[in-house]
Amino acid sequence: MTEIAAVYGSPRRKGNTSILLEQAVAGAGDAGAHVTEIVLRDLKMSPCLEIYGCKKDGSCVIRDDFKTVESLFPRMDGLILASPIFFYSVSAHTKILMDRCNSLWVKKYWIEKKPFGQKHYPHKGLFISVGSTRGKRLFDGAVLSVKYFMDALDMKLWKTLLYRGIETEGQIREHSSALQEAYDAGQDLVQALANGPLD
């Protein structure tokens, strides 16, 4: 069975990205995947302290809730990450998770010595984001961060769903097309994973 991790990066439990992610999770589940949901606001995670204890075996030495996530990610075929935009980047909750995954980057590139510039990724990821403004480059920083975060997980950023001009809690429910797009993307991710590695 296809295994997918769904990461809720919003500080609001019923925020717009959470609503979209729920739709994507439903789509992936209906397509036959097993989805493990991770709500970052419920976890106690320190930021990366850059002490490089992970250089020994690629495992973070900070003892907190990240240990569960760290052991989960390598087993996942795919990832759905959802975060609102804060100052043209992901939420603080999401960024802490991404930075803590530096341990997996160290494992991949320093310990296992895999070459940079990977062309074939065994896993795929979907990024869902919502921003309150309509700036042309609103999502540029977040998408770049997510791309290289996923690389550390041997994942290719397969698709993004990005929505501008959405701010108040639950406002995304007024956009039925966005809800459908999220559901369809969840289903499509499962199919894409079944099709094999992505160049």
PDB file of C-alpha atoms in Angstrom:
ATOM      1  CA  MET A   1       0.000   0.000   0.000  1.00  0.00           C
ATOM      2  CA  THR A   2       1.189   3.505  -0.804  1.00  0.00           C
ATOM      3  CA  GLU A   3       2.254   5.388   2.335  1.00  0.00           C
ATOM      4  CA  ILE A   4       1.870   9.168   2.461  1.00  0.00           C
ATOM      5  CA  ALA A   5       2.642  11.640   5.235  1.00  0.00           C
ATOM      6  CA  ALA A   6       0.368  14.694   5.459  1.00  0.00           C
ATOM      7  CA  VAL A   7       1.905  17.597   7.378  1.00  0.00           C
ATOM      8  CA  TYR A   8      -0.322  20.357   8.737  1.00  0.00           C
ATOM      9  CA  GLY A   9       1.889  23.433   9.045  1.00  0.00           C
ATOM     10  CA  SER A  10      -0.698  26.041   9.997  1.00  0.00           C
ATOM     11  CA  PRO A  11      -0.822  27.524  13.504  1.00  0.00           C
ATOM     12  CA  ARG A  12      -4.612  27.457  13.088  1.00  0.00           C
ATOM     13  CA  ARG A  13      -6.261  24.081  13.473  1.00  0.00           C
ATOM     14  CA  LYS A  14      -9.051  25.063  11.080  1.00  0.00           C
ATOM     15  CA  GLY A  15      -6.987  27.343   8.855  1.00  0.00           C
ATOM     16  CA  ASN A  16      -7.326  27.483   5.103  1.00  0.00           C
ATOM     17  CA  THR A  17      -4.329  25.271   4.371  1.00  0.00           C
ATOM     18  CA  SER A  18      -5.650  22.746   6.892  1.00  0.00           C
ATOM     19  CA  ILE A  19      -8.973  22.648   5.063  1.00  0.00           C
ATOM     20  CA  LEU A  20      -7.220  22.115   1.739  1.00  0.00           C
ATOM     21  CA  LEU A  21      -4.981  19.439   3.197  1.00  0.00           C
ATOM     22  CA  GLU A  22      -8.000  17.600   4.580  1.00  0.00           C
ATOM     23  CA  GLN A  23      -9.347  17.461   1.023  1.00  0.00           C
ATOM     24  CA  ALA A  24      -6.042  16.172  -0.350  1.00  0.00           C
ATOM     25  CA  VAL A  25      -5.888  13.537   2.390  1.00  0.00           C
ATOM     26  CA  ALA A  26      -9.416  12.427   1.490  1.00  0.00           C
ATOM     27  CA  GLY A  27      -8.432  12.158  -2.154  1.00  0.00           C
ATOM     28  CA  ALA A  28      -5.324  10.136  -1.389  1.00  0.00           C
ATOM     29  CA  GLY A  29      -7.254   7.863   0.942  1.00  0.00           C
ATOM     30  CA  ASP A  30      -9.974   7.280  -1.647  1.00  0.00           C
ATOM     31  CA  ALA A  31      -7.247   6.385  -4.143  1.00  0.00           C
ATOM     32  CA  GLY A  32      -6.079   3.601  -1.818  1.00  0.00           C
ATOM     33  CA  ALA A  33      -3.189   5.207   0.077  1.00  0.00           C
ATOM     34  CA  HIS A  34      -2.581   4.996   3.791  1.00  0.00           C
ATOM     35  CA  VAL A  35      -2.091   8.549   5.076  1.00  0.00           C
ATOM     36  CA  THR A  36      -0.357   9.426   8.337  1.00  0.00           C
ATOM     37  CA  GLU A  37      -1.347  12.915   9.486  1.00  0.00           C
ATOM     38  CA  ILE A  38       1.102  15.127  11.396  1.00  0.00           C
ATOM     39  CA  VAL A  39      -0.197  18.306  13.059  1.00  0.00           C
ATOM     40  CA  LEU A  40       2.873  20.407  13.787  1.00  0.00           C
ATOM     41  CA  ARG A  41       1.153  22.738  16.264  1.00  0.00           C
ATOM     42  CA  ASP A  42       0.552  19.730  18.510  1.00  0.00           C
ATOM     43  CA  LEU A  43       4.224  18.712  18.613  1.00  0.00           C
ATOM     44  CA  LYS A  44       6.944  19.979  20.899  1.00  0.00           C
ATOM     45  CA  MET A  45       9.960  20.578  18.679  1.00  0.00           C
ATOM     46  CA  SER A  46      13.008  22.710  19.262  1.00  0.00           C
ATOM     47  CA  PRO A  47      14.503  24.575  16.329  1.00  0.00           C
ATOM     48  CA  CYS A  48      17.695  23.072  14.943  1.00  0.00           C
ATOM     49  CA  LEU A  49      20.547  24.005  17.301  1.00  0.00           C
ATOM     50  CA  GLU A  50      23.231  23.311  14.670  1.00  0.00           C
ATOM     51  CA  ILE A  51      25.304  21.219  17.050  1.00  0.00           C
ATOM     52  CA  TYR A  52      25.823  18.572  14.353  1.00  0.00           C
ATOM     53  CA  GLY A  53      25.295  15.623  16.625  1.00  0.00           C
ATOM     54  CA  CYS A  54      23.690  14.086  13.548  1.00  0.00           C
ATOM     55  CA  LYS A  55      27.131  13.728  11.903  1.00  0.00           C
ATOM     56  CA  LYS A  56      27.622  10.453  13.763  1.00  0.00           C
ATOM     57  CA  ASP A  57      24.814   8.424  12.225  1.00  0.00           C
ATOM     58  CA  GLY A  58      22.421  10.884  10.579  1.00  0.00           C
ATOM     59  CA  SER A  59      20.042  10.996  13.520  1.00  0.00           C
ATOM     60  CA  CYS A  60      19.164  14.197  15.374  1.00  0.00           C
ATOM     61  CA  VAL A  61      20.406  14.116  18.971  1.00  0.00           C
ATOM     62  CA  ILE A  62      17.780  16.530  20.331  1.00  0.00           C
ATOM     63  CA  ARG A  63      15.214  14.497  22.262  1.00  0.00           C
ATOM     64  CA  ASP A  64      11.742  15.785  21.500  1.00  0.00           C
ATOM     65  CA  ASP A  65       8.751  15.024  19.271  1.00  0.00           C
ATOM     66  CA  PHE A  66      10.837  15.315  16.114  1.00  0.00           C
ATOM     67  CA  LYS A  67      12.147  11.796  16.730  1.00  0.00           C
ATOM     68  CA  THR A  68       8.791  10.352  15.679  1.00  0.00           C
ATOM     69  CA  VAL A  69       8.719  12.382  12.473  1.00  0.00           C
ATOM     70  CA  GLU A  70      12.365  11.662  11.677  1.00  0.00           C
ATOM     71  CA  SER A  71      11.771   7.918  11.783  1.00  0.00           C
ATOM     72  CA  LEU A  72       8.532   8.233   9.814  1.00  0.00           C
ATOM     73  CA  PHE A  73       9.718  10.167   6.766  1.00  0.00           C
ATOM     74  CA  PRO A  74      12.111   7.557   5.319  1.00  0.00           C
ATOM     75  CA  ARG A  75       9.253   5.043   5.202  1.00  0.00           C
ATOM     76  CA  MET A  76       6.940   7.318   3.236  1.00  0.00           C
ATOM     77  CA  ASP A  77       6.387   7.048  -0.499  1.00  0.00           C
ATOM     78  CA  GLY A  78       4.992  10.565  -0.672  1.00  0.00           C
ATOM     79  CA  LEU A  79       4.449  13.747   1.301  1.00  0.00           C
ATOM     80  CA  ILE A  80       1.727  16.384   1.314  1.00  0.00           C
ATOM     81  CA  LEU A  81       2.869  19.545   3.065  1.00  0.00           C
ATOM     82  CA  ALA A  82       0.525  22.458   3.736  1.00  0.00           C
ATOM     83  CA  SER A  83       1.536  25.843   5.138  1.00  0.00           C
ATOM     84  CA  PRO A  84       0.241  29.402   5.002  1.00  0.00           C
ATOM     85  CA  ILE A  85       2.604  32.184   3.970  1.00  0.00           C
ATOM     86  CA  PHE A  86       4.288  34.369   6.589  1.00  0.00           C
ATOM     87  CA  PHE A  87       6.501  37.148   5.185  1.00  0.00           C
ATOM     88  CA  TYR A  88       6.910  35.279   1.881  1.00  0.00           C
ATOM     89  CA  SER A  89       7.934  32.033   3.556  1.00  0.00           C
ATOM     90  CA  VAL A  90       6.378  29.055   5.327  1.00  0.00           C
ATOM     91  CA  SER A  91       5.023  29.195   8.877  1.00  0.00           C
ATOM     92  CA  ALA A  92       7.375  28.981  11.867  1.00  0.00           C
ATOM     93  CA  HIS A  93       6.014  25.519  12.693  1.00  0.00           C
ATOM     94  CA  THR A  94       6.845  24.310   9.196  1.00  0.00           C
ATOM     95  CA  LYS A  95      10.277  25.915   9.121  1.00  0.00           C
ATOM     96  CA  ILE A  96      11.265  24.260  12.398  1.00  0.00           C
ATOM     97  CA  LEU A  97      10.383  20.875  10.917  1.00  0.00           C
ATOM     98  CA  MET A  98      12.301  21.617   7.739  1.00  0.00           C
ATOM     99  CA  ASP A  99      15.388  22.777   9.614  1.00  0.00           C
ATOM    100  CA  ARG A 100      15.338  19.749  11.922  1.00  0.00           C
ATOM    101  CA  CYS A 101      15.415  17.550   8.816  1.00  0.00           C
ATOM    102  CA  ASN A 102      18.948  18.782   8.317  1.00  0.00           C
ATOM    103  CA  SER A 103      19.795  15.499  10.047  1.00  0.00           C
ATOM    104  CA  LEU A 104      18.419  13.637   7.024  1.00  0.00           C
ATOM    105  CA  TRP A 105      20.390  15.922   4.699  1.00  0.00           C
ATOM    106  CA  VAL A 106      23.556  15.098   6.655  1.00  0.00           C
ATOM    107  CA  LYS A 107      22.764  11.393   6.458  1.00  0.00           C
ATOM    108  CA  LYS A 108      22.169  11.539   2.719  1.00  0.00           C
ATOM    109  CA  TYR A 109      25.054  13.723   1.598  1.00  0.00           C
ATOM    110  CA  TRP A 110      27.722  13.498   4.317  1.00  0.00           C
ATOM    111  CA  ILE A 111      27.336   9.957   5.623  1.00  0.00           C
ATOM    112  CA  GLU A 112      25.977   8.040   2.619  1.00  0.00           C
ATOM    113  CA  LYS A 113      27.849  10.406   0.260  1.00  0.00           C
ATOM    114  CA  LYS A 114      25.154  10.491  -2.383  1.00  0.00           C
ATOM    115  CA  PRO A 115      26.080  12.818  -5.250  1.00  0.00           C
ATOM    116  CA  PHE A 116      24.462  16.223  -5.519  1.00  0.00           C
ATOM    117  CA  GLY A 117      22.219  16.985  -8.483  1.00  0.00           C
ATOM    118  CA  GLN A 118      19.997  13.939  -8.079  1.00  0.00           C
ATOM    119  CA  LYS A 119      17.985  13.218 -11.228  1.00  0.00           C
ATOM    120  CA  HIS A 120      15.770  10.328 -10.230  1.00  0.00           C
ATOM    121  CA  TYR A 121      13.718  10.695  -7.075  1.00  0.00           C
ATOM    122  CA  PRO A 122      12.014   7.605  -5.631  1.00  0.00           C
ATOM    123  CA  HIS A 123       9.423   9.722  -3.796  1.00  0.00           C
ATOM    124  CA  LYS A 124       7.157  12.649  -4.627  1.00  0.00           C
ATOM    125  CA  GLY A 125       5.712  15.566  -2.730  1.00  0.00           C
ATOM    126  CA  LEU A 126       2.779  17.971  -3.001  1.00  0.00           C
ATOM    127  CA  PHE A 127       2.926  21.461  -1.494  1.00  0.00           C
ATOM    128  CA  ILE A 128      -0.248  23.383  -0.643  1.00  0.00           C
ATOM    129  CA  SER A 129      -0.079  27.025   0.378  1.00  0.00           C
ATOM    130  CA  VAL A 130      -2.324  30.049   0.888  1.00  0.00           C
ATOM    131  CA  GLY A 131      -1.355  33.704   1.113  1.00  0.00           C
ATOM    132  CA  SER A 132      -3.408  36.747   2.033  1.00  0.00           C
ATOM    133  CA  THR A 133      -1.873  39.128  -0.514  1.00  0.00           C
ATOM    134  CA  ARG A 134      -1.571  38.903  -4.286  1.00  0.00           C
ATOM    135  CA  GLY A 135       2.110  39.625  -4.824  1.00  0.00           C
ATOM    136  CA  LYS A 136       3.610  38.201  -7.995  1.00  0.00           C
ATOM    137  CA  ARG A 137       6.429  36.516  -6.059  1.00  0.00           C
ATOM    138  CA  LEU A 138       4.362  35.649  -2.983  1.00  0.00           C
ATOM    139  CA  PHE A 139       5.221  31.944  -3.061  1.00  0.00           C
ATOM    140  CA  ASP A 140       8.726  32.027  -4.550  1.00  0.00           C
ATOM    141  CA  GLY A 141      10.651  31.752  -1.276  1.00  0.00           C
ATOM    142  CA  ALA A 142       8.410  29.071   0.192  1.00  0.00           C
ATOM    143  CA  VAL A 143       8.488  26.920  -2.942  1.00  0.00           C
ATOM    144  CA  LEU A 144      12.287  27.032  -3.110  1.00  0.00           C
ATOM    145  CA  SER A 145      12.556  26.065   0.565  1.00  0.00           C
ATOM    146  CA  VAL A 146      10.126  23.192   0.103  1.00  0.00           C
ATOM    147  CA  LYS A 147      11.929  21.972  -3.010  1.00  0.00           C
ATOM    148  CA  TYR A 148      15.255  21.584  -1.231  1.00  0.00           C
ATOM    149  CA  PHE A 149      13.643  20.272   1.955  1.00  0.00           C
ATOM    150  CA  MET A 150      12.054  17.508  -0.089  1.00  0.00           C
ATOM    151  CA  ASP A 151      15.375  16.760  -1.750  1.00  0.00           C
ATOM    152  CA  ALA A 152      16.738  15.797   1.674  1.00  0.00           C
ATOM    153  CA  LEU A 153      13.893  13.263   1.862  1.00  0.00           C
ATOM    154  CA  ASP A 154      14.710  11.845  -1.605  1.00  0.00           C
ATOM    155  CA  MET A 155      11.551  13.521  -2.878  1.00  0.00           C
ATOM    156  CA  LYS A 156      10.821  15.598  -5.926  1.00  0.00           C
ATOM    157  CA  LEU A 157       8.421  18.505  -5.538  1.00  0.00           C
ATOM    158  CA  TRP A 158       5.849  17.027  -7.863  1.00  0.00           C
ATOM    159  CA  LYS A 159       3.118  19.653  -7.716  1.00  0.00           C
ATOM    160  CA  THR A 160       2.094  22.865  -5.960  1.00  0.00           C
ATOM    161  CA  LEU A 161      -1.338  24.284  -5.178  1.00  0.00           C
ATOM    162  CA  LEU A 162      -0.960  27.991  -4.414  1.00  0.00           C
ATOM    163  CA  TYR A 163      -3.832  30.378  -3.636  1.00  0.00           C
ATOM    164  CA  ARG A 164      -3.627  34.156  -3.277  1.00  0.00           C
ATOM    165  CA  GLY A 165      -5.953  36.621  -1.603  1.00  0.00           C
ATOM    166  CA  ILE A 166      -7.185  34.241   1.109  1.00  0.00           C
ATOM    167  CA  GLU A 167      -6.876  35.463   4.711  1.00  0.00           C
ATOM    168  CA  THR A 168      -9.801  34.961   7.079  1.00  0.00           C
ATOM    169  CA  GLU A 169     -10.199  31.568   8.721  1.00  0.00           C
ATOM    170  CA  GLY A 170     -12.227  29.204   6.556  1.00  0.00           C
ATOM    171  CA  GLN A 171     -12.407  31.612   3.606  1.00  0.00           C
ATOM    172  CA  ILE A 172     -11.121  28.922   1.254  1.00  0.00           C
ATOM    173  CA  ARG A 173     -14.474  27.120   1.639  1.00  0.00           C
ATOM    174  CA  GLU A 174     -15.950  29.819  -0.593  1.00  0.00           C
ATOM    175  CA  HIS A 175     -13.759  28.510  -3.423  1.00  0.00           C
ATOM    176  CA  SER A 176     -15.205  25.135  -4.348  1.00  0.00           C
ATOM    177  CA  SER A 177     -12.771  24.803  -7.254  1.00  0.00           C
ATOM    178  CA  ALA A 178      -9.823  24.985  -4.844  1.00  0.00           C
ATOM    179  CA  LEU A 179     -11.314  22.287  -2.630  1.00  0.00           C
ATOM    180  CA  GLN A 180     -11.815  20.056  -5.655  1.00  0.00           C
ATOM    181  CA  GLU A 181      -8.293  20.746  -6.890  1.00  0.00           C
ATOM    182  CA  ALA A 182      -6.888  19.653  -3.538  1.00  0.00           C
ATOM    183  CA  TYR A 183      -8.945  16.461  -3.534  1.00  0.00           C
ATOM    184  CA  ASP A 184      -7.918  15.667  -7.113  1.00  0.00           C
ATOM    185  CA  ALA A 185      -4.256  16.378  -6.328  1.00  0.00           C
ATOM    186  CA  GLY A 186      -4.368  13.877  -3.475  1.00  0.00           C
ATOM    187  CA  GLN A 187      -5.702  11.234  -5.813  1.00  0.00           C
ATOM    188  CA  ASP A 188      -3.269  12.153  -8.565  1.00  0.00           C
ATOM    189  CA  LEU A 189      -0.316  11.935  -6.179  1.00  0.00           C
ATOM    190  CA  VAL A 190      -1.144   8.310  -5.436  1.00  0.00           C
ATOM    191  CA  GLN A 191      -1.274   7.571  -9.159  1.00  0.00           C
ATOM    192  CA  ALA A 192       1.987   9.429  -9.758  1.00  0.00           C
ATOM    193  CA  LEU A 193       3.689   7.402  -7.040  1.00  0.00           C
ATOM    194  CA  ALA A 194       2.452   4.213  -8.680  1.00  0.00           C
ATOM    195  CA  ASN A 195       4.045   5.336 -11.939  1.00  0.00           C
ATOM    196  CA  GLY A 196       7.521   5.233 -10.423  1.00  0.00           C
ATOM    197  CA  PRO A 197      10.494   7.606  -9.966  1.00  0.00           C
ATOM    198  CA  LEU A 198      10.238  11.162 -11.227  1.00  0.00           C
ATOM    199  CA  ASP A 199      12.997  12.813 -13.253  1.00  0.00           C
TER     200      ASP A 199
END
